[in-house]
C-alpha cells in the first residue's frame, strides 16, 4: 500500500507532462546523438514566444493578495506553516538573486533533463524569485503599524506575532463525546546582521511561543500515537517557550548556507507548507514526530545544517543534531539540564521540477537519518518465560527513511508555490526493532480557487495510515498471554490505524484565516476495541 501511493504520484507526474506536450513541437530523432543539447536549444528557440511564457490568466493576483508587486513578501511571515522564516533582505533597491532558495552550483539540470523539453520550464534558465516563495504569505490584522515595521526592516529587524487556536470535538465513537481547545502564540524575530553590524550574509533567527490546552485524541478518542490537533504538546506550559535561537550564514555568492544553534529539526527536514496545512501532519508526519531523536517543533536541540543546490532542479541538505528526550527541557531555556543520548544525522535530497509553460512546481523529497542513540528493544523484557531468548533483548540505534512528494497540477492566482492545486503522497519507515510506529503512508490533495471569486481559499483532503511495529505488537501479545497488563492507554495488541482529514481554509479578512475541519479515525488506539471516531473542529490563525 505505501509503495502504491508514491508510484501513483510519479505516474500522475508523467501523465501530466505527456498531456501538456504538443505534437507540433515534437523533436525529430537527431542524426547525431551527441548534438542533442543543441537540437533542444534550437527547438525551444523556434517555439512561439507565447508558448514559452505562462498563461497571463493564471498569474493574475487576486485583489486580496498580501504579496507586493514583486511577488516576494517581506520577511518574516507566518503563512500556512510555522517554520517559514526566510532571510531578511531588501528587495527594493536591486534585482535580487534567489533569496527564497539558493543559486545553483552548476548551471545545468539534473533529473529534469529526462523530461520532454516542451514541459521542462527550467531547461534554459532558472525560475524568478516569486516562483520559489513557499506560501501565499499573510496579510496583517493591524495594518496601521506597517510604517513602523518598515522602519525596523530598514534597520535590519523584522518580526511577526501570530495566534493559532484550535477547537475540536468528538461527535461520534471514540471513548466519549466532548470538545477540547488548544492555542499557540508565536513571536518570530529576524536580525539582519549585515544591516546592523556590517556582517554581510549573516542573520540571527529567534522564535518564542506559548501553548496551552488539552488534546482531544487523549481525552475523547483514546488515541495516544496520533495527535488529531496540531498545536498540542512539547511546550512545557510555560509563558515563553524558547524554540529557536540560531545563526545563518550565506556564502559562495549565495550558493550555500549554513545554520547553527538551537533549532527544531523539522523546520527544514521532512516538512513543507502543504504538509503543515493539515493538523495531523504538521510539522512533520506522525511516524517522524514519534521518533525520540527527531526534534520536532517546538522541541529544539543544538544542531547545524548545510544546504546547497547541485543543479537548478535539485537541493541537498545535511545536518547534525543533538539527541535528547522529547520531554526533556520543557521550557526550552534549561540547556544544561538536557541529557544527550546521541547524535541525529539527517540528509535530504529534493528534486524540484517546474512543468509546462505555467511553471507547475513539484517537490520530490528523499530523506534518511541515522540516530546513534541506543533504544530499548520494542519487544520488551517481560515475561521472560515466553521470550525466545530470555535476557537477549538488545538495544539498537534507529534508522529513518522518508519520501514526501507533491506536484502542482494547475496554477491559479499568481506565481508563488501555493497559487495552484496539488496532489501529494508520502511514505515513512522506521527501524521496527526500536520504534512504536514503524510505517506510515499518506496521500491527499490541496486545491485553491474551487470558488472562482475566492482564489486564496484552499480545500485539503488527506488519508493517512499508521502501522505499529510488529516487534512491539509481539511483545504486547507475550505480555497478555502471561496475564500482564498493557497499561491504561492500550486496550490490546496494536496493529494499525487510519485517519481521514478534510479542511477548507477561508481567507476571511486581512490577517485572519478560518479553517473548518473534519476528521475520521478508523481503529483508535490501533485496536478494534474502540469505535471509529468522527470529529469536527475549527482552526483560526491571526497574524498581527
Coordinates of C-alpha atoms in Angstrom, one line a residue:
X1 CA 0.0 0.0 0.0
X2 CA 2.7 2.6 0.8
X3 CA 4.5 1.9 -2.4
X4 CA 1.3 2.4 -4.4
X5 CA 1.0 5.9 -3.1
X6 CA 4.4 7.1 -4.3
X7 CA 4.1 5.1 -7.5
X8 CA 0.7 6.7 -8.3
X9 CA 2.2 10.2 -7.7
X10 CA 5.1 9.5 -10.1
X11 CA 2.7 8.2 -12.7
X12 CA 0.5 11.3 -12.4
X13 CA 3.5 13.5 -12.9
X14 CA 4.5 11.6 -16.1
X15 CA 0.9 11.8 -17.4
X16 CA 0.8 15.5 -16.7
X17 CA 4.0 16.0 -18.7
X18 CA 2.6 13.9 -21.6
X19 CA -0.7 15.8 -21.5
X20 CA 1.0 19.2 -21.9
X21 CA 3.4 18.1 -24.6
X22 CA 2.3 19.4 -28.0
X23 CA 2.8 17.2 -31.1
X24 CA 3.6 20.3 -33.2
X25 CA 6.8 20.7 -31.2
X26 CA 7.9 17.0 -31.2
X27 CA 11.6 16.7 -31.8
X28 CA 12.8 14.5 -34.7
X29 CA 15.4 11.9 -33.9
X30 CA 18.7 13.6 -34.2
X31 CA 21.1 12.4 -36.9
X32 CA 24.0 12.9 -34.5
X33 CA 23.1 11.9 -30.9
X34 CA 25.9 14.0 -29.5
X35 CA 24.2 17.1 -30.8
X36 CA 21.1 16.6 -28.7
X37 CA 21.5 19.6 -26.4
X38 CA 21.9 21.9 -29.5
X39 CA 18.8 20.4 -31.1
X40 CA 16.8 21.0 -27.9
X41 CA 18.0 24.6 -27.8
X42 CA 17.1 25.1 -31.4
X43 CA 13.7 23.6 -30.9
X44 CA 13.0 25.9 -27.9
X45 CA 14.3 28.9 -29.8
X46 CA 11.9 28.3 -32.7
X47 CA 8.8 27.9 -30.5
X48 CA 6.4 30.9 -30.5
X49 CA 7.2 33.2 -27.5
X50 CA 3.6 33.0 -26.2
X51 CA 4.0 29.2 -25.9
X52 CA 7.1 29.6 -23.6
X53 CA 5.6 32.2 -21.3
X54 CA 3.0 31.4 -18.6
X55 CA -0.7 32.0 -19.4
X56 CA -1.3 35.5 -18.1
X57 CA -4.7 34.4 -16.7
X58 CA -3.1 32.1 -14.2
X59 CA -0.6 34.7 -13.0
X60 CA -3.3 37.3 -12.2
X61 CA -3.0 38.1 -8.5
X62 CA -6.3 38.1 -6.5
X63 CA -7.4 41.5 -5.2
X64 CA -6.8 40.5 -1.6
X65 CA -3.3 39.1 -2.2
X66 CA -0.9 40.2 0.6
X67 CA 2.1 39.9 -1.7
X68 CA 3.7 43.1 -3.1
X69 CA 4.0 43.6 -6.9
X70 CA 7.5 41.9 -6.8
X71 CA 5.8 38.7 -5.7
X72 CA 8.2 38.3 -2.8
X73 CA 6.8 39.0 0.7
X74 CA 8.6 41.0 3.4
X75 CA 10.2 38.5 5.8
X76 CA 9.3 37.0 8.1
X77 CA 5.7 35.9 7.6
X78 CA 3.8 33.0 9.2
X79 CA 1.9 31.7 6.1
X80 CA 0.5 28.3 6.4
X81 CA 3.4 26.7 8.3
X82 CA 5.1 27.7 11.4
X83 CA 8.7 27.2 10.2
X84 CA 8.7 29.5 7.2
X85 CA 11.3 32.0 8.3
X86 CA 13.1 33.4 5.2
X87 CA 16.1 35.6 5.5
X88 CA 15.7 39.3 5.9
X89 CA 16.6 41.0 2.7
X90 CA 15.9 44.3 0.9
X91 CA 14.1 43.7 -2.4
X92 CA 13.6 47.3 -3.3
X93 CA 17.0 48.6 -4.3
X94 CA 18.3 45.9 -6.7
X95 CA 17.3 42.9 -8.6
X96 CA 17.5 40.1 -6.0
X97 CA 19.2 36.8 -6.7
X98 CA 17.3 33.7 -5.5
X99 CA 17.0 34.5 -1.8
X100 CA 14.0 32.2 -1.4
X101 CA 16.3 29.3 -2.3
X102 CA 19.9 29.3 -3.4
X103 CA 21.8 29.8 -6.6
X104 CA 22.8 26.5 -8.2
X105 CA 26.4 25.3 -8.0
X106 CA 26.1 24.0 -11.6
X107 CA 24.3 25.9 -14.4
X108 CA 22.8 22.7 -15.7
X109 CA 19.8 20.5 -14.8
X110 CA 19.6 17.1 -13.0
X111 CA 16.8 14.7 -13.4
X112 CA 14.6 17.2 -15.2
X113 CA 16.7 16.8 -18.3
X114 CA 15.0 13.4 -18.8
X115 CA 11.6 15.2 -19.2
X116 CA 10.3 16.2 -22.6
X117 CA 11.8 19.6 -23.4
X118 CA 8.3 21.1 -24.1
X119 CA 7.3 20.6 -20.5
X120 CA 10.5 21.4 -18.7
X121 CA 10.3 25.1 -17.7
X122 CA 13.9 25.1 -16.3
X123 CA 15.5 23.8 -19.5
X124 CA 17.2 27.1 -20.4
X125 CA 17.1 29.2 -17.3
X126 CA 16.3 29.2 -13.6
X127 CA 13.0 30.5 -12.2
X128 CA 12.4 34.0 -11.0
X129 CA 12.3 34.6 -7.2
X130 CA 8.5 34.7 -6.9
X131 CA 8.2 31.1 -8.1
X132 CA 10.2 30.0 -5.1
X133 CA 8.0 31.7 -2.5
X134 CA 6.7 28.8 -0.4
X135 CA 3.4 30.3 0.7
X136 CA 0.9 32.9 -0.4
X137 CA 2.1 35.0 2.5
X138 CA -0.3 36.6 5.0
X139 CA -1.8 40.0 5.5
X140 CA -1.7 41.8 8.8
X141 CA -4.6 42.2 11.2
X142 CA -3.3 45.7 12.2
X143 CA -2.0 47.3 9.0
X144 CA -1.6 50.6 10.9
X145 CA 1.7 49.5 12.3
X146 CA 3.2 48.8 8.8
X147 CA 5.2 52.1 8.7
X148 CA 6.7 51.1 12.0
X149 CA 7.5 47.7 10.6
X150 CA 9.1 49.2 7.5
X151 CA 11.4 51.5 9.6
X152 CA 12.5 48.5 11.6
X153 CA 13.1 46.5 8.4
X154 CA 15.4 49.1 7.0
X155 CA 17.5 48.9 10.2
X156 CA 17.7 45.1 9.9
X157 CA 14.9 43.9 12.3
X158 CA 11.7 42.1 11.3
X159 CA 9.1 40.3 13.4
X160 CA 5.7 38.6 13.3
X161 CA 3.3 37.8 16.0
X162 CA 0.7 35.0 15.4
X163 CA -2.2 33.4 17.2
X164 CA -3.3 29.9 16.2
X165 CA -6.3 28.4 18.0
X166 CA -7.9 25.0 17.5
X167 CA -11.2 23.6 18.9
X168 CA -12.0 20.0 18.1
X169 CA -15.0 17.9 19.2
X170 CA -15.7 14.2 19.1
X171 CA -19.2 13.8 17.8
X172 CA -19.4 10.0 17.4
X173 CA -17.4 7.0 18.5
X174 CA -14.1 7.1 20.5
X175 CA -14.3 6.7 24.2
X176 CA -16.7 9.7 24.9
X177 CA -18.1 12.8 23.3
X178 CA -16.7 16.1 24.1
X179 CA -14.5 19.0 22.9
X180 CA -11.0 20.3 23.6
X181 CA -9.3 23.6 22.9
X182 CA -5.6 24.4 22.3
X183 CA -3.9 27.6 21.2
X184 CA -0.4 28.7 20.3
X185 CA 1.1 32.2 20.4
X186 CA 4.4 32.7 18.4
X187 CA 6.8 35.6 18.2
X188 CA 9.3 35.3 15.3
X189 CA 12.2 37.7 15.1
X190 CA 14.9 38.1 12.5
X191 CA 18.0 40.1 12.8
X192 CA 19.9 41.1 9.6
X193 CA 23.5 41.5 10.9
X194 CA 24.5 42.9 7.5
X195 CA 22.4 46.0 8.2
X196 CA 23.0 46.1 11.9
X197 CA 26.7 45.4 12.1
X198 CA 28.1 45.2 8.6
X199 CA 28.3 41.3 8.7
X200 CA 27.2 40.6 5.2
X201 CA 25.3 37.4 4.7
X202 CA 24.8 36.8 8.5
X203 CA 21.4 36.7 10.2
X204 CA 20.0 35.5 13.5
X205 CA 16.6 33.9 13.9
X206 CA 14.6 33.5 17.1
X207 CA 11.2 32.1 17.9
X208 CA 9.3 32.2 21.2
X209 CA 6.0 30.5 21.7
X210 CA 3.3 29.8 24.3
X211 CA 1.0 26.8 24.1
X212 CA -2.0 25.8 26.4
X213 CA -4.9 23.5 26.2
X214 CA -5.8 19.8 26.0
X215 CA -5.6 17.2 23.3
X216 CA -8.9 15.6 22.0
X217 CA -7.1 12.5 20.9
X218 CA -6.2 11.6 24.5
X219 CA -9.4 12.8 26.3
X220 CA -12.1 11.8 23.9
X221 CA -10.8 9.4 21.3
X222 CA -8.5 7.1 23.2
X223 CA -5.6 7.6 20.7
X224 CA -2.0 8.2 22.0
X225 CA 0.2 8.0 18.9
X226 CA -1.6 10.3 16.5
X227 CA -2.4 13.8 17.8
X228 CA -5.6 14.9 16.0
X229 CA -4.9 18.5 16.9
X230 CA -1.7 20.3 15.7
X231 CA -0.5 22.7 18.4
X232 CA -0.6 20.4 21.4
X233 CA 2.4 19.3 23.5
X234 CA 6.2 19.7 24.0
X235 CA 5.8 23.3 25.2
X236 CA 6.1 22.8 28.9
X237 CA 3.0 25.1 29.5
X238 CA 5.4 28.0 30.2
X239 CA 4.7 31.6 29.3
X240 CA 7.6 31.9 26.8
X241 CA 9.0 28.6 25.5
X242 CA 12.2 29.1 23.6
X243 CA 12.1 27.2 20.3
X244 CA 14.8 28.8 18.1
X245 CA 17.9 30.8 18.6
X246 CA 20.2 30.2 15.7
X247 CA 22.5 32.0 13.2
X248 CA 22.6 31.7 9.5
X249 CA 25.4 32.5 7.1
X250 CA 25.1 32.6 3.3
X251 CA 28.3 32.3 1.4
X252 CA 29.8 31.3 -2.0
X253 CA 27.8 34.1 -3.6
X254 CA 24.5 32.7 -2.2
X255 CA 25.3 29.2 -3.4
X256 CA 25.4 27.6 0.0
X257 CA 24.2 28.4 3.5
X258 CA 24.7 27.1 7.0
X259 CA 22.7 27.4 10.1
X260 CA 23.8 26.5 13.6
X261 CA 22.4 27.0 17.1
X262 CA 19.2 25.9 18.9
X263 CA 16.6 24.8 16.4
X264 CA 14.0 22.2 15.6
X265 CA 15.0 19.6 13.0
X266 CA 11.5 19.7 11.4
X267 CA 12.0 23.4 10.5
X268 CA 13.8 22.2 7.4
X269 CA 13.7 18.4 7.2
X270 CA 10.7 16.3 6.2
X271 CA 8.2 19.2 6.1
X272 CA 6.5 21.6 3.8
X273 CA 3.8 24.3 3.8
X274 CA 1.4 21.7 2.2
X275 CA 2.1 19.1 4.9
X276 CA 1.7 21.7 7.6
X277 CA -1.7 22.9 6.3
X278 CA -3.1 19.6 7.8
X279 CA -3.5 19.3 11.6
X280 CA -2.4 15.7 11.8
X281 CA 0.9 16.0 9.8
X282 CA 2.1 19.4 11.0
X283 CA 5.0 20.0 11.5
X284 CA 6.0 16.6 10.1
X285 CA 4.4 13.2 9.5
X286 CA 3.4 11.3 12.7
X287 CA 5.9 8.5 12.3
X288 CA 8.7 11.1 12.4
X289 CA 7.3 13.1 15.3
X290 CA 7.2 10.0 17.5
X291 CA 10.9 9.3 17.0
X292 CA 12.8 10.4 20.1
X293 CA 15.7 11.7 18.1
X294 CA 13.7 13.7 15.7
X295 CA 13.5 17.1 17.4
X296 CA 10.1 18.1 16.2
X297 CA 8.7 21.6 16.6
X298 CA 8.6 23.1 19.2
X299 CA 11.3 20.8 20.6
X300 CA 14.7 22.3 19.8
X301 CA 18.3 21.0 20.3
X302 CA 21.8 22.1 19.4
X303 CA 22.5 21.4 15.8
X304 CA 23.8 22.6 12.4
X305 CA 22.6 22.2 8.8
X306 CA 24.3 22.9 5.4
X307 CA 22.2 23.4 2.3
X308 CA 23.1 23.7 -1.4
X309 CA 21.8 23.2 -4.9
X310 CA 23.9 21.0 -7.1
X311 CA 21.8 21.8 -10.1
X312 CA 18.9 24.1 -10.9
X313 CA 16.4 21.4 -10.1
X314 CA 18.0 19.7 -7.1
X315 CA 18.6 20.6 -3.4
X316 CA 20.7 18.7 -0.9
X317 CA 20.8 19.4 2.8
X318 CA 22.5 17.6 5.6
X319 CA 22.8 18.2 9.3
X320 CA 23.9 17.0 12.7
X321 CA 21.7 17.5 15.8
X322 CA 21.9 16.7 19.4
X323 CA 19.5 14.0 20.6
X324 CA 17.8 14.4 23.9
X325 CA 14.5 13.0 25.2
X326 CA 11.4 14.8 23.7
X327 CA 10.1 15.6 27.1
X328 CA 13.4 17.0 28.4
X329 CA 13.9 20.7 28.9
X330 CA 10.2 21.5 28.6
X331 CA 10.8 25.3 28.9
X332 CA 13.4 25.4 26.1
X333 CA 15.7 27.5 28.4
X334 CA 17.3 24.9 30.6
X335 CA 20.0 23.8 28.2
X336 CA 22.3 22.4 31.0
X337 CA 19.6 20.0 32.2
X338 CA 19.3 18.1 28.9
X339 CA 20.5 14.6 28.8
X340 CA 22.3 13.9 25.5
X341 CA 21.8 10.4 24.3
X342 CA 23.3 10.5 20.8
X343 CA 23.6 12.3 17.5
X344 CA 21.0 12.6 14.7
X345 CA 22.5 12.7 11.2
X346 CA 19.8 13.6 8.6
X347 CA 20.4 14.0 4.9
X348 CA 17.7 15.0 2.3
X349 CA 17.7 15.2 -1.5
X350 CA 14.9 17.2 -3.2
X351 CA 14.1 17.2 -6.9
X352 CA 12.1 20.2 -7.8
X353 CA 10.9 20.3 -11.4
X354 CA 8.8 23.1 -12.9
X355 CA 6.5 21.7 -15.6
X356 CA 4.9 23.3 -18.6
X357 CA 4.7 27.0 -19.6
X358 CA 2.8 27.7 -16.4
X359 CA 5.7 26.7 -14.2
X360 CA 4.0 24.0 -12.1
X361 CA 6.3 23.1 -9.3
X362 CA 6.8 19.6 -7.9
X363 CA 8.8 18.6 -4.8
X364 CA 10.1 15.0 -4.5
X365 CA 11.9 14.6 -1.3
X366 CA 14.0 11.6 -0.4
X367 CA 15.4 11.6 3.2
X368 CA 17.4 9.4 5.5
X369 CA 18.5 9.9 9.1
X370 CA 20.6 7.8 11.5
X371 CA 20.2 8.2 15.2
X372 CA 23.3 6.9 17.1
X373 CA 21.3 6.7 20.4
X374 CA 20.7 3.2 21.8
X375 CA 17.0 2.4 22.2
X376 CA 15.3 -0.4 24.1
X377 CA 14.0 -3.4 22.2
X378 CA 10.3 -2.8 21.3
X379 CA 9.7 -6.4 22.3
X380 CA 10.1 -5.6 25.9
X381 CA 11.7 -7.8 28.6
X382 CA 8.6 -9.3 30.2
X383 CA 7.5 -12.1 30.5
X384 CA 10.9 -13.7 30.3
X385 CA 9.4 -17.2 30.3
X386 CA 7.7 -16.6 26.9
X387 CA 10.6 -14.8 25.2
X388 CA 12.5 -17.0 22.7
X389 CA 15.8 -15.9 24.2
X390 CA 15.3 -14.5 27.7
X391 CA 17.8 -11.8 28.6
X392 CA 18.9 -11.4 25.0
X393 CA 16.7 -8.4 24.1
X394 CA 19.1 -5.9 22.5
X395 CA 19.1 -2.2 22.2
X396 CA 19.8 -0.7 18.8
X397 CA 20.2 2.7 17.1
X398 CA 17.4 3.9 14.8
X399 CA 17.4 4.5 11.0
X400 CA 14.6 6.5 9.4
X401 CA 13.7 6.7 5.7
X402 CA 11.1 9.1 4.2
X403 CA 9.7 10.0 0.8
X404 CA 7.4 13.1 0.5
X405 CA 6.2 14.1 -2.9
X406 CA 3.8 16.8 -4.2
X407 CA 3.0 18.1 -7.7
X408 CA 1.1 21.1 -8.7
X409 CA -1.4 20.2 -11.4
X410 CA -2.8 23.6 -12.2
X411 CA -1.8 27.2 -11.4
X412 CA -4.2 29.9 -10.4
X413 CA -3.8 33.2 -8.6
X414 CA -0.1 34.2 -9.0
X415 CA 3.5 33.0 -9.3
X416 CA 4.1 31.7 -5.7
X417 CA 4.2 28.0 -4.9
X418 CA 0.8 27.9 -3.2
X419 CA -1.0 29.5 -6.2
X420 CA -2.4 26.3 -7.5
X421 CA -3.7 22.8 -6.8
X422 CA -1.5 19.9 -5.7
X423 CA -1.6 16.1 -5.4
X424 CA 0.6 14.7 -2.7
X425 CA 1.8 11.4 -1.2
X426 CA 4.4 10.1 1.1
X427 CA 5.9 7.1 3.0
X428 CA 8.0 6.9 6.2
X429 CA 9.8 3.8 7.6
X430 CA 11.5 3.5 11.0
X431 CA 13.6 0.7 12.3
X432 CA 10.9 -1.7 13.6
X433 CA 13.2 -3.2 16.3
X434 CA 13.1 0.0 18.4
X435 CA 10.1 2.1 17.2
X436 CA 6.4 2.2 18.0
X437 CA 5.1 3.3 14.6
X438 CA 7.3 1.6 12.0
X439 CA 5.5 2.6 8.9
X440 CA 3.3 5.5 7.7
X441 CA 1.8 6.3 4.3
X442 CA -0.4 9.2 3.2
X443 CA -2.0 10.6 0.1
X444 CA -4.0 13.7 -0.5
X445 CA -4.8 16.9 -2.4
X446 CA -4.7 20.6 -1.7
X447 CA -6.7 22.8 -4.2
X448 CA -7.2 26.5 -4.3
X449 CA -9.8 28.5 -6.3
X450 CA -12.6 26.0 -6.2
X451 CA -14.8 29.0 -5.7
X452 CA -13.8 31.3 -8.6
X453 CA -14.2 34.5 -6.6
X454 CA -12.1 33.1 -3.7
X455 CA -8.6 32.3 -5.1
X456 CA -6.9 32.4 -1.8
X457 CA -9.1 29.8 -0.1
X458 CA -7.9 26.2 0.0
X459 CA -9.5 22.7 0.2
X460 CA -7.4 19.9 1.6
X461 CA -8.2 16.2 1.9
X462 CA -5.7 13.6 3.2
X463 CA -5.8 10.0 4.1
X464 CA -3.0 8.6 6.3
X465 CA -2.2 5.0 7.6
X466 CA -0.1 4.1 10.6
X467 CA 1.4 0.7 11.3
X468 CA 2.6 -0.3 14.7
X469 CA 5.9 -2.1 14.7
X470 CA 5.4 -5.9 14.5
X471 CA 8.1 -6.2 17.2
X472 CA 6.0 -4.1 19.6
X473 CA 2.8 -6.0 18.8
X474 CA 4.6 -9.3 19.5
X475 CA 5.8 -8.0 22.9
X476 CA 2.2 -7.0 23.8
X477 CA 0.9 -10.4 22.8
X478 CA 3.5 -12.1 25.0
X479 CA 2.5 -9.8 27.9
X480 CA -1.2 -10.6 27.5
X481 CA -0.6 -14.3 27.3
X482 CA 1.2 -14.1 30.6
X483 CA -1.7 -12.2 32.2
X484 CA 0.2 -8.9 32.5
X485 CA -1.4 -5.5 32.0
X486 CA -0.6 -3.4 28.9
X487 CA -1.4 -0.2 30.8
X488 CA -4.4 2.1 30.9
X489 CA -3.7 3.5 27.4
X490 CA -3.5 0.2 25.5
X491 CA -6.6 -2.0 25.0
X492 CA -4.9 -4.9 23.3
X493 CA -2.1 -5.8 20.9
X494 CA -1.8 -2.9 18.5
X495 CA -1.7 -3.2 14.7
X496 CA -2.7 -0.1 12.7
X497 CA -5.0 2.9 12.4
X498 CA -6.2 5.2 9.7
X499 CA -7.1 8.9 9.6
X500 CA -9.1 10.9 7.0
X501 CA -8.8 14.7 7.4
X502 CA -10.6 17.4 5.4
X503 CA -10.5 21.2 5.7
X504 CA -11.5 24.3 3.9
X505 CA -9.2 27.3 4.7
X506 CA -11.0 30.6 4.3
X507 CA -9.1 33.8 3.9
X508 CA -11.7 35.6 6.0
X509 CA -10.3 39.1 6.5
X510 CA -6.8 40.5 6.1
X511 CA -4.6 38.7 8.6
X512 CA -7.1 36.1 9.6
X513 CA -7.6 32.6 8.3
X514 CA -10.6 30.5 9.4
X515 CA -10.3 26.8 8.7
X516 CA -13.3 24.4 9.4
X517 CA -12.0 20.8 10.0
X518 CA -13.4 17.3 9.7
X519 CA -11.5 14.1 10.8
X520 CA -12.5 10.5 10.9
X521 CA -10.3 8.0 12.7
X522 CA -10.5 4.2 12.0
X523 CA -9.3 1.9 14.8
X524 CA -8.5 4.5 17.5
X525 CA -5.7 3.1 19.8
X526 CA -4.6 0.9 16.9
X527 CA -7.0 -1.8 18.1
X528 CA -10.6 -2.8 17.4
X529 CA -11.7 -2.2 21.0
X530 CA -12.6 1.5 20.5
X531 CA -15.3 2.6 18.0
X532 CA -14.2 4.6 15.0
X533 CA -14.4 8.3 15.8
X534 CA -15.8 11.3 13.9
X535 CA -14.6 14.8 14.8
X536 CA -15.4 18.3 13.7
X537 CA -13.4 21.4 14.6
X538 CA -12.2 24.9 13.7
X539 CA -8.8 26.4 13.4
X540 CA -8.2 30.1 13.4
X541 CA -4.9 31.8 12.5
X542 CA -4.4 35.6 13.1
X543 CA -1.3 37.5 12.2
X544 CA -0.6 40.8 13.9

